[in-house]
mmCIF file of C-alpha atoms in Angstrom:
data_model
loop_
_atom_site.group_PDB
_atom_site.id
_atom_site.type_symbol
_atom_site.label_atom_id
_atom_site.label_comp_id
_atom_site.label_asym_id
_atom_site.label_seq_id
_atom_site.Cartn_x
_atom_site.Cartn_y
_atom_site.Cartn_z
ATOM 1 C CA UNK A 1 47.012 101.877 -114.143
ATOM 2 C CA UNK A 2 44.925 98.991 -116.149
ATOM 3 C CA UNK A 3 43.725 102.232 -118.878
ATOM 4 C CA UNK A 4 47.448 103.115 -119.397
ATOM 5 C CA UNK A 5 48.401 99.514 -120.025
ATOM 6 C CA UNK A 6 45.627 98.975 -122.400
ATOM 7 C CA UNK A 7 46.762 101.738 -124.003
ATOM 8 C CA UNK A 8 50.550 100.706 -124.173
ATOM 9 C CA UNK A 9 49.399 97.240 -125.200
ATOM 10 C CA UNK A 10 46.909 98.473 -127.847
ATOM 11 C CA UNK A 11 49.662 101.143 -129.317
ATOM 12 C CA UNK A 12 52.358 98.712 -129.937
ATOM 13 C CA UNK A 13 49.546 96.148 -131.502
ATOM 14 C CA UNK A 14 48.501 99.713 -133.862
ATOM 15 C CA UNK A 15 52.733 99.386 -134.612
ATOM 16 C CA UNK A 16 53.075 95.686 -135.596
ATOM 17 C CA UNK A 17 49.545 96.459 -137.499
ATOM 18 C CA UNK A 18 51.081 98.873 -139.683
ATOM 19 C CA UNK A 19 54.354 96.666 -140.429
ATOM 20 C CA UNK A 20 52.055 93.366 -140.918
ATOM 21 C CA UNK A 21 49.694 95.435 -143.213
ATOM 22 C CA UNK A 22 46.459 94.425 -140.859
ATOM 23 C CA UNK A 23 44.651 97.906 -142.159
ATOM 24 C CA UNK A 24 42.269 97.310 -144.795
ATOM 25 C CA UNK A 25 40.271 100.024 -146.358
ATOM 26 C CA UNK A 26 36.617 99.381 -146.978
ATOM 27 C CA UNK A 27 34.182 101.896 -149.554
ATOM 28 C CA UNK A 28 31.188 103.652 -148.226
ATOM 29 C CA UNK A 29 28.996 104.724 -151.347
ATOM 30 C CA UNK A 30 28.003 108.311 -152.073
ATOM 31 C CA UNK A 31 24.936 108.315 -154.112
ATOM 32 C CA UNK A 32 23.334 111.085 -156.266
ATOM 33 C CA UNK A 33 19.668 110.565 -154.296
ATOM 34 C CA UNK A 34 17.446 111.845 -157.000
ATOM 35 C CA UNK A 35 18.636 108.870 -159.679
ATOM 36 C CA UNK A 36 19.709 106.305 -157.130
ATOM 37 C CA UNK A 37 23.196 106.593 -158.867
ATOM 38 C CA UNK A 38 26.564 106.202 -157.578
ATOM 39 C CA UNK A 39 28.547 109.929 -157.676
ATOM 40 C CA UNK A 40 31.366 108.506 -155.581
ATOM 41 C CA UNK A 41 32.663 106.598 -152.602
ATOM 42 C CA UNK A 42 34.976 107.543 -148.794
ATOM 43 C CA UNK A 43 37.506 105.654 -148.329
ATOM 44 C CA UNK A 44 37.392 104.416 -144.423
ATOM 45 C CA UNK A 45 39.900 102.128 -142.618
ATOM 46 C CA UNK A 46 39.354 98.895 -140.549
ATOM 47 C CA UNK A 47 41.702 97.414 -138.681
ATOM 48 C CA UNK A 48 41.208 93.492 -139.391
ATOM 49 C CA UNK A 49 43.263 92.123 -136.274
ATOM 50 C CA UNK A 50 44.535 88.584 -136.306
ATOM 51 C CA UNK A 51 43.190 87.742 -132.805
ATOM 52 C CA UNK A 52 40.201 90.135 -132.519
ATOM 53 C CA UNK A 53 38.975 90.739 -135.893
ATOM 54 C CA UNK A 54 37.935 93.816 -137.118
ATOM 55 C CA UNK A 55 38.533 96.497 -134.661
ATOM 56 C CA UNK A 56 36.176 99.706 -134.616
ATOM 57 C CA UNK A 57 37.991 102.697 -136.006
ATOM 58 C CA UNK A 58 36.026 104.360 -132.815
ATOM 59 C CA UNK A 59 38.870 102.438 -130.776
ATOM 60 C CA UNK A 60 41.856 102.949 -132.816
ATOM 61 C CA UNK A 61 41.771 106.645 -134.850
ATOM 62 C CA UNK A 62 41.961 108.612 -131.631
ATOM 63 C CA UNK A 63 44.808 106.529 -130.170
ATOM 64 C CA UNK A 64 46.656 107.086 -133.773
ATOM 65 C CA UNK A 65 45.792 110.275 -133.693
ATOM 66 C CA UNK A 66 47.515 111.078 -129.925
ATOM 67 C CA UNK A 67 50.643 108.746 -130.724
ATOM 68 C CA UNK A 68 51.137 110.650 -134.488
ATOM 69 C CA UNK A 69 50.653 107.166 -135.960
ATOM 70 C CA UNK A 70 47.701 108.548 -137.991
ATOM 71 C CA UNK A 71 50.251 110.440 -140.653
ATOM 72 C CA UNK A 72 51.487 106.420 -141.591
ATOM 73 C CA UNK A 73 47.853 105.250 -141.303
ATOM 74 C CA UNK A 74 46.639 107.972 -143.647
ATOM 75 C CA UNK A 75 49.150 107.576 -146.034
ATOM 76 C CA UNK A 76 48.671 104.149 -145.913
ATOM 77 C CA UNK A 77 44.803 104.915 -146.870
ATOM 78 C CA UNK A 78 45.611 107.073 -149.412
ATOM 79 C CA UNK A 79 48.059 104.842 -151.473
ATOM 80 C CA UNK A 80 45.784 101.608 -151.039
ATOM 81 C CA UNK A 81 42.175 103.960 -152.397
ATOM 82 C CA UNK A 82 44.131 105.633 -155.121
ATOM 83 C CA UNK A 83 45.676 102.625 -156.414
ATOM 84 C CA UNK A 84 42.033 101.074 -156.117
ATOM 85 C CA UNK A 85 40.787 103.802 -158.161
ATOM 86 C CA UNK A 86 42.709 103.831 -161.067
ATOM 87 C CA UNK A 87 42.346 99.770 -161.295
ATOM 88 C CA UNK A 88 38.415 100.655 -161.505
ATOM 89 C CA UNK A 89 39.276 102.994 -163.968
ATOM 90 C CA UNK A 90 41.422 100.649 -165.857
ATOM 91 C CA UNK A 91 38.340 98.040 -166.181
ATOM 92 C CA UNK A 92 36.388 100.677 -167.792
ATOM 93 C CA UNK A 93 34.065 101.054 -164.350
ATOM 94 C CA UNK A 94 33.083 104.901 -163.329
ATOM 95 C CA UNK A 95 33.538 105.237 -159.597
ATOM 96 C CA UNK A 96 33.195 109.226 -159.254
ATOM 97 C CA UNK A 97 35.412 111.084 -156.656
ATOM 98 C CA UNK A 98 36.610 109.333 -154.126
ATOM 99 C CA UNK A 99 36.659 111.175 -150.589
ATOM 100 C CA UNK A 100 39.249 110.493 -148.210
ATOM 101 C CA UNK A 101 40.032 111.956 -144.546
ATOM 102 C CA UNK A 102 42.742 114.163 -143.945
ATOM 103 C CA UNK A 103 44.163 114.218 -140.566
ATOM 104 C CA UNK A 104 45.253 117.268 -138.919
ATOM 105 C CA UNK A 105 48.712 116.136 -138.333
ATOM 106 C CA UNK A 106 48.779 115.548 -142.186
ATOM 107 C CA UNK A 107 48.228 119.400 -142.763
ATOM 108 C CA UNK A 108 50.874 120.152 -140.086
ATOM 109 C CA UNK A 109 53.696 117.783 -142.217
ATOM 110 C CA UNK A 110 55.752 120.301 -144.220
ATOM 111 C CA UNK A 111 56.317 117.380 -146.626
ATOM 112 C CA UNK A 112 52.454 116.667 -147.132
ATOM 113 C CA UNK A 113 52.447 118.364 -150.687
ATOM 114 C CA UNK A 114 55.213 116.687 -152.167
ATOM 115 C CA UNK A 115 54.002 113.249 -150.682
ATOM 116 C CA UNK A 116 50.594 113.953 -151.919
ATOM 117 C CA UNK A 117 51.944 114.991 -155.644
ATOM 118 C CA UNK A 118 54.034 111.954 -155.023
ATOM 119 C CA UNK A 119 51.402 109.579 -154.337
ATOM 120 C CA UNK A 120 49.748 111.005 -157.591
ATOM 121 C CA UNK A 121 52.212 110.280 -159.866
ATOM 122 C CA UNK A 122 52.907 106.829 -158.210
ATOM 123 C CA UNK A 123 49.344 105.743 -158.017
ATOM 124 C CA UNK A 124 48.145 107.477 -161.359
ATOM 125 C CA UNK A 125 45.455 108.797 -159.693
ATOM 126 C CA UNK A 126 44.079 112.093 -161.402
ATOM 127 C CA UNK A 127 43.517 115.080 -159.084
ATOM 128 C CA UNK A 128 40.407 115.347 -160.371
ATOM 129 C CA UNK A 129 39.331 111.832 -158.874
ATOM 130 C CA UNK A 130 40.327 113.066 -155.388
ATOM 131 C CA UNK A 131 38.411 114.768 -152.954
ATOM 132 C CA UNK A 132 39.933 115.735 -149.225
ATOM 133 C CA UNK A 133 37.671 115.478 -146.016
ATOM 134 C CA UNK A 134 38.954 118.309 -143.319
ATOM 135 C CA UNK A 135 36.824 118.370 -139.899
ATOM 136 C CA UNK A 136 35.408 121.555 -138.841
ATOM 137 C CA UNK A 137 36.837 121.272 -135.992
ATOM 138 C CA UNK A 138 40.519 120.802 -137.401
ATOM 139 C CA UNK A 139 40.540 123.857 -139.508
ATOM 140 C CA UNK A 140 39.453 126.147 -136.539
ATOM 141 C CA UNK A 141 42.512 125.145 -134.257
ATOM 142 C CA UNK A 142 45.164 127.118 -136.620
ATOM 143 C CA UNK A 143 42.257 128.421 -139.546
ATOM 144 C CA UNK A 144 45.812 130.996 -141.085
ATOM 145 C CA UNK A 145 47.555 127.731 -141.578
ATOM 146 C CA UNK A 146 44.511 125.270 -142.622
ATOM 147 C CA UNK A 147 43.763 128.220 -145.234
ATOM 148 C CA UNK A 148 47.427 128.247 -146.789
ATOM 149 C CA UNK A 149 48.079 124.845 -146.604
ATOM 150 C CA UNK A 150 44.257 123.821 -148.263
ATOM 151 C CA UNK A 151 44.778 126.254 -151.147
ATOM 152 C CA UNK A 152 48.027 124.685 -151.956
ATOM 153 C CA UNK A 153 45.961 121.335 -152.081
ATOM 154 C CA UNK A 154 43.410 123.267 -154.085
ATOM 155 C CA UNK A 155 45.882 124.278 -156.672
ATOM 156 C CA UNK A 156 46.635 120.308 -157.605
ATOM 157 C CA UNK A 157 43.288 120.238 -158.638
ATOM 158 C CA UNK A 158 42.000 118.149 -155.652
ATOM 159 C CA UNK A 159 38.591 118.820 -154.614
ATOM 160 C CA UNK A 160 37.961 119.652 -150.648
ATOM 161 C CA UNK A 161 35.482 118.952 -148.264
ATOM 162 C CA UNK A 162 34.431 119.971 -145.029
ATOM 163 C CA UNK A 163 33.049 116.880 -142.944
ATOM 164 C CA UNK A 164 30.882 117.504 -139.614
ATOM 165 C CA UNK A 165 29.830 120.636 -140.845
ATOM 166 C CA UNK A 166 28.156 122.363 -138.288
ATOM 167 C CA UNK A 167 29.500 120.323 -134.903
ATOM 168 C CA UNK A 168 32.166 122.847 -134.499
ATOM 169 C CA UNK A 169 32.452 126.782 -134.519
ATOM 170 C CA UNK A 170 33.756 127.826 -137.647
ATOM 171 C CA UNK A 171 33.168 131.739 -138.387
ATOM 172 C CA UNK A 172 31.938 132.331 -142.048
ATOM 173 C CA UNK A 173 34.374 135.225 -142.218
ATOM 174 C CA UNK A 174 36.849 131.821 -142.594
ATOM 175 C CA UNK A 175 34.665 129.529 -144.412
ATOM 176 C CA UNK A 176 34.353 132.330 -147.329
ATOM 177 C CA UNK A 177 38.117 132.235 -147.318
ATOM 178 C CA UNK A 178 38.470 128.469 -147.725
ATOM 179 C CA UNK A 179 38.985 126.983 -150.814
ATOM 180 C CA UNK A 180 36.241 124.241 -150.556
ATOM 181 C CA UNK A 181 33.922 122.540 -152.812
ATOM 182 C CA UNK A 182 31.373 120.847 -150.418
ATOM 183 C CA UNK A 183 29.827 120.739 -147.060
ATOM 184 C CA UNK A 184 29.124 117.263 -145.269
ATOM 185 C CA UNK A 185 25.996 117.632 -143.412
ATOM 186 C CA UNK A 186 26.994 115.684 -139.791
ATOM 187 C CA UNK A 187 24.892 112.546 -138.813
ATOM 188 C CA UNK A 188 23.760 114.212 -136.119
ATOM 189 C CA UNK A 189 21.313 116.619 -137.720
ATOM 190 C CA UNK A 190 20.331 113.744 -140.322
ATOM 191 C CA UNK A 191 19.161 110.883 -137.362
ATOM 192 C CA UNK A 192 16.091 112.878 -136.382
ATOM 193 C CA UNK A 193 14.962 113.942 -139.715
ATOM 194 C CA UNK A 194 12.234 114.520 -140.850
ATOM 195 C CA UNK A 195 10.681 114.777 -137.629
ATOM 196 C CA UNK A 196 12.502 116.913 -135.592
ATOM 197 C CA UNK A 197 11.440 120.431 -136.149
ATOM 198 C CA UNK A 198 15.420 121.861 -134.985
ATOM 199 C CA UNK A 199 17.371 119.520 -136.931
ATOM 200 C CA UNK A 200 15.284 119.805 -140.184
ATOM 201 C CA UNK A 201 15.916 123.758 -140.084
ATOM 202 C CA UNK A 202 19.436 123.593 -139.177
ATOM 203 C CA UNK A 203 19.544 120.965 -142.257
ATOM 204 C CA UNK A 204 17.983 123.095 -144.514
ATOM 205 C CA UNK A 205 20.415 125.792 -143.177
ATOM 206 C CA UNK A 206 22.973 124.101 -144.364
ATOM 207 C CA UNK A 207 21.874 123.737 -147.790
ATOM 208 C CA UNK A 208 21.073 127.181 -148.064
ATOM 209 C CA UNK A 209 24.384 128.470 -147.352
ATOM 210 C CA UNK A 210 26.230 126.052 -149.103
ATOM 211 C CA UNK A 211 24.373 127.440 -152.171
ATOM 212 C CA UNK A 212 24.968 131.065 -151.537
ATOM 213 C CA UNK A 213 28.542 129.921 -151.448
ATOM 214 C CA UNK A 214 28.072 128.074 -154.324
ATOM 215 C CA UNK A 215 29.122 124.660 -152.623
ATOM 216 C CA UNK A 216 27.672 121.256 -153.280
ATOM 217 C CA UNK A 217 26.574 119.912 -150.082
ATOM 218 C CA UNK A 218 25.992 116.278 -148.787
ATOM 219 C CA UNK A 219 24.092 114.541 -145.937
ATOM 220 C CA UNK A 220 26.035 111.580 -143.772
ATOM 221 C CA UNK A 221 24.081 108.763 -141.975
ATOM 222 C CA UNK A 222 21.393 108.396 -143.963
ATOM 223 C CA UNK A 223 18.998 105.273 -143.087
ATOM 224 C CA UNK A 224 16.079 105.722 -143.934
ATOM 225 C CA UNK A 225 13.815 106.438 -146.979
ATOM 226 C CA UNK A 226 12.035 109.305 -145.312
ATOM 227 C CA UNK A 227 15.392 110.804 -144.713
ATOM 228 C CA UNK A 228 16.622 110.815 -148.160
ATOM 229 C CA UNK A 229 13.583 111.595 -149.323
ATOM 230 C CA UNK A 230 13.285 115.151 -146.741
ATOM 231 C CA UNK A 231 17.016 116.204 -147.807
ATOM 232 C CA UNK A 232 16.739 115.507 -151.588
ATOM 233 C CA UNK A 233 13.246 117.749 -151.409
ATOM 234 C CA UNK A 234 14.981 120.763 -149.827
ATOM 235 C CA UNK A 235 18.547 120.279 -152.184
ATOM 236 C CA UNK A 236 20.584 118.219 -150.970
ATOM 237 C CA UNK A 237 20.916 115.301 -153.827
ATOM 238 C CA UNK A 238 23.975 114.007 -152.727
ATOM 239 C CA UNK A 239 23.499 111.042 -149.909
ATOM 240 C CA UNK A 240 25.587 108.843 -147.814
ATOM 241 C CA UNK A 241 24.661 106.410 -145.614
ATOM 242 C CA UNK A 242 23.538 102.950 -144.726
ATOM 243 C CA UNK A 243 19.617 103.689 -146.642
ATOM 244 C CA UNK A 244 22.512 102.708 -149.786
ATOM 245 C CA UNK A 245 25.094 100.930 -148.529
ATOM 246 C CA UNK A 246 27.284 100.349 -145.201
ATOM 247 C CA UNK A 247 30.962 100.750 -145.768
ATOM 248 C CA UNK A 248 32.415 97.191 -147.790
ATOM 249 C CA UNK A 249 35.436 95.780 -148.963
ATOM 250 C CA UNK A 250 36.945 96.827 -152.753
ATOM 251 C CA UNK A 251 35.573 93.624 -154.337
ATOM 252 C CA UNK A 252 32.026 94.162 -153.019
ATOM 253 C CA UNK A 253 32.076 97.411 -153.949
ATOM 254 C CA UNK A 254 33.283 96.859 -157.422
ATOM 255 C CA UNK A 255 30.018 94.942 -157.884
ATOM 256 C CA UNK A 256 28.396 97.442 -156.832
ATOM 257 C CA UNK A 257 29.326 99.936 -159.204
ATOM 258 C CA UNK A 258 28.188 96.905 -162.147
ATOM 259 C CA UNK A 259 25.103 96.300 -160.906
ATOM 260 C CA UNK A 260 23.590 99.666 -159.095
ATOM 261 C CA UNK A 261 21.152 99.776 -156.718
ATOM 262 C CA UNK A 262 18.257 97.434 -156.900
ATOM 263 C CA UNK A 263 15.469 98.339 -154.653
#
């Protein structure tokens, strides 16, 4: 009963948060590990609750997904981040590629493609600046439908990445049919690099698979120099994780774009 009550309270708060614009978008740098230069960023949502402060996404994303509120939340994040991209370009900065998560419920919306085209027009954010990330598990819930809608997204000139790669059960037969540009190595395989032999083997195999399919590859959850070095040496130059930067607000990310990394 307590859990059910907490869920109702949380859901009500979540609905109010969307109306009151309590959500903020943070950006985590994606970096070329060979040169330490920013090549893009991932937009990540944070809930700035008036009394609870910053609420962890782990607490509200699953609830947003199960209640369908993820659609509104996703669209809010997309609009905010795409508007920000245009702002940075206006200032003469080069933020690279904007990666945004795409919830499976979005893919099921009949109006998604039209809505997204409208969003690009409205924010003046170019298709070549954008990359949408879909998790492997989401694709595999209905692969045929996913291939169809992802192809439509790809036709707009938007890049596509498979997030959490290696944690789902994607069939290689589907993988070669998907119009994707990038594989994202999940942090569960990165965490114990370079010491864990199995993780090292899996990581090398994913990099080799990506190369053989002419896909780019990025590793997330990189926290140490040793992890970064191992990945770069094995052909995965694109790095995301605390080693370079935590997710930070737009103004702090702008400072990073101007000054770069100082080690």
